[in-house]
Each structure stands twice: as structure tokens, then as C-alpha cells.
C-alpha positions as a printed Julia matrix, in Angstrom:
192×3 Matrix{Float64}:
 44.58  -121.8   14.87
 44.35  -117.9   16.35
 44.71  -115.27  13.77
 44.21  -111.59  13.84
 45.59  -108.17  13.55
 47.54  -105.81  15.76
 48.14  -102.38  15.39
 51.51  -101.02  16.06
 50.03   -97.62  17.63
 53.0    -94.95  17.65
 53.7    -96.63  13.86
 50.28   -96.83  12.55
 51.36  -100.48  11.41
 49.28  -103.17  10.92
 50.77  -106.51  11.56
 48.73  -109.49  10.54
 49.31  -112.86  12.41
 48.84  -116.68  13.05
 49.83  -118.78  16.33
 49.52  -122.36  17.2
 50.57  -125.29  19.27
 52.46  -128.35  17.79
 53.58  -131.73  18.85
 56.69  -130.01  20.29
 55.53  -126.28  21.0
 54.03  -123.47  19.57
 54.68  -121.4   16.61
 53.94  -117.38  15.72
 54.28  -116.26  12.26
 53.58  -112.07  11.17
 53.95  -110.32   8.49
 53.73  -106.06   8.9
 52.33  -103.9    6.42
 56.25  -102.18   6.25
 57.43  -105.57   4.88
 58.8   -106.75   8.7
 58.55  -110.51   8.51
 58.58  -112.75  11.85
 58.9   -116.81  11.86
 58.89  -117.66  15.93
 59.27  -121.43  16.68
 59.6   -122.31  20.39
 59.62  -125.81  21.94
 58.0   -127.34  24.63
 59.07  -125.52  27.81
 58.54  -121.84  25.34
 61.87  -121.1   24.78
 62.75  -119.86  21.61
 64.5   -122.48  19.45
 64.07  -120.62  16.32
 63.71  -117.04  15.48
 63.85  -115.88  11.75
 63.25  -112.05  11.58
 63.06  -109.43   8.16
 62.98  -106.37   7.43
 63.29  -104.81   3.88
 66.7   -104.87   4.51
 68.04  -106.44   7.14
 67.45  -110.5    8.33
 67.83  -112.19  11.4
 68.48  -116.26  12.31
 68.84  -117.32  15.19
 67.84  -119.56  18.75
 68.48  -120.65  21.95
 71.35  -123.0   22.24
 71.76  -124.36  25.77
 72.02  -121.19  28.21
 73.17  -118.96  25.0
 71.74  -116.85  22.67
 72.71  -117.49  18.98
 72.43  -115.33  15.79
 73.82  -114.11  12.71
 72.39  -110.91  11.39
 72.97  -109.7    7.96
 72.22  -106.88   4.98
 73.34  -109.26   2.83
 73.99  -112.61   1.59
 76.57  -113.58   4.26
 76.01  -112.56   7.84
 78.37  -111.86  11.16
 77.57  -114.2   14.02
 76.86  -113.26  17.68
 76.14  -114.88  20.77
 74.76  -114.01  24.26
 73.75  -115.43  28.03
 70.05  -114.4   27.61
 66.54  -116.62  27.51
 65.37  -114.84  23.99
 64.77  -112.49  21.61
 62.31  -109.18  22.2
 61.23  -106.76  19.5
 58.3   -104.47  18.91
 56.19  -108.23  18.09
 54.41  -109.48  20.52
 55.02  -112.86  19.51
 57.9   -112.61  21.28
 56.14  -110.94  24.45
 54.11  -114.64  24.7
 56.58  -116.6   24.2
 58.83  -115.1   27.47
 55.85  -114.96  29.36
 54.87  -118.26  28.89
 58.24  -119.51  29.74
 58.18  -117.81  32.67
 55.58  -120.15  34.54
 55.24  -118.01  36.9
 52.74  -118.49  39.7
 50.54  -115.37  40.57
 52.51  -112.87  42.3
 55.52  -113.97  41.44
 58.3   -112.26  39.68
 61.78  -112.74  38.45
 64.6   -110.97  35.93
 64.94  -112.44  32.93
 67.77  -111.71  30.47
 66.48  -110.67  26.78
 68.34  -109.53  23.29
 65.8   -106.69  22.24
 66.32  -106.02  18.2
 65.17  -102.93  17.23
 65.06  -100.57  14.25
 65.02  -102.13  10.32
 68.72  -102.68  10.61
 67.68  -104.81  13.84
 70.23  -103.46  16.17
 70.78  -105.87  19.25
 70.9   -104.42  22.96
 71.19  -106.86  26.04
 68.5   -105.72  28.21
 67.53  -106.71  31.85
 63.42  -106.9   32.66
 61.61  -107.9   35.55
 58.63  -109.81  35.34
 55.3   -109.98  37.49
 52.99  -112.22  37.29
 49.46  -109.88  38.26
 45.81  -111.19  38.65
 43.81  -113.1   36.06
 40.35  -112.03  35.11
 37.71  -113.68  33.23
 35.87  -112.14  30.48
 32.33  -113.11  29.22
 32.53  -113.91  25.84
 29.69  -115.38  23.34
 30.87  -119.1   24.13
 32.61  -119.22  27.44
 34.7   -117.14  29.87
 38.27  -116.03  28.74
 40.95  -115.78  31.43
 43.22  -112.65  30.68
 46.5   -112.62  32.93
 48.7   -109.44  33.5
 52.0   -109.51  33.24
 53.55  -106.29  34.56
 57.61  -105.88  32.7
 59.84  -103.39  34.18
 62.84  -102.27  32.03
 65.82  -102.6   35.16
 68.24   -99.87  33.38
 65.14   -97.24  32.85
 62.65   -97.88  35.56
 60.1    -97.88  32.86
 56.86  -100.14  33.79
 54.41  -101.32  31.16
 51.91  -104.08  31.02
 50.94  -107.25  28.59
 47.79  -109.39  28.92
 47.04  -112.01  27.77
 44.57  -114.76  26.88
 46.16  -118.16  25.98
 48.59  -117.74  23.57
 47.15  -113.76  22.36
 48.65  -110.63  23.55
 45.13  -109.31  24.33
 47.38  -105.78  24.87
 50.75  -105.13  25.08
 53.07  -102.1   25.2
 52.68  -100.01  22.17
 50.16  -102.48  20.61
 46.63  -102.86  20.5
 44.78  -106.04  19.21
 42.24  -104.84  16.49
 41.11  -108.14  15.03
 40.99  -111.72  16.34
 39.65  -114.42  13.32
 39.34  -117.5   16.04
 39.57  -117.94  19.83
 43.73  -117.73  21.34
 44.8   -121.11  22.72
 44.2   -121.5   26.33
 47.18  -123.08  27.79
 47.31  -124.73  31.03
């Protein structure tokens, strides 16, 4: 079960995470120094079926229900229900990027546009975004035990034109926009 630490460079905040495949999918849990917690569960096709994101003042719970993403967001006991035709959530956590990249099943050089709900800030404000994902090359890096394949994904925000890169080794983001992997206590699960 891979576990380690990401550094959110701009904020100087660490995110400690664990992830593991299960019989029906994959799970990613994390806790940041600033009190933000994430529990992300995907099914066998990497669709986000259960998401819980908690900040010190707000919480959000949701997931995919067919073609629609549904969620409840609140600052107290009861929240407001929301829905959007989207493929999943994204936020500052690399766990979401791993789930989206794996769900696309892109061949090398292929690209597709993906509608996502971006959660931002301590209030978990939601904004629907359209991003183009392109799978780049996979490079192999020598390690102490066996070569580690790392795949590049180019992510373009179609509303701003901004392009960033994501590097995945199995189910771990080796590098992501604004995030550095600073510690990995066990190797990633290398997925087919």
C-alpha cells in the first residue's frame, strides 16, 4: 500500500497520503497540515463513486451517479445538494488527478476533453471546468528493485489556455501541478 508525503509548493503545506487497490476499485486517503482531509473511492473503471473532502469550516460529500456528479456541501450539519454533468471532481490533491487520468484509459499520444468540477479554497467552492488531457510518453527510471515506468499527461485548461504536466507512476503522482512528492514509503501499485 503506497504511502508518502506531497508538498503543496505555493502554500508550503504537506499532504500525507495512503492509497491502495481493492477488490472493486481504488482508495486514496490524505490529511494535510492545515486540517484538510480527503477520502476518495473509485470503482473498477476509476469513476469517483464516493468523495468526502473536509476543511476546518466546510465539508463536501458526493460522487458519480450515472452521467451526473452529485454532491452535498455545507458549513454545518445540513447542506445544499448540487448536481452537474461531469466526470468527477478535482482539487489541489493529486489523488483526484490520478483517478481522472486512469479513468480515461488513453493510448500514448491520444487526447480527450473532460468536464470536471473543481473544488477550491477552504469553502470548497465548486466551478465546472473543461480540461483537455493528452497522454504523453512513458519513460522508465531505474530503482533499487526494478525499473519504474512514469507516464506524462499534459493537462490544458480550455478556458485559460494554461497547460501543466502530471507524471504518474502506477497509482502515485510523482509530480503534479503545484505539488512535489517529497517522500514515498512504499512503491506504487503498477497498473496494467
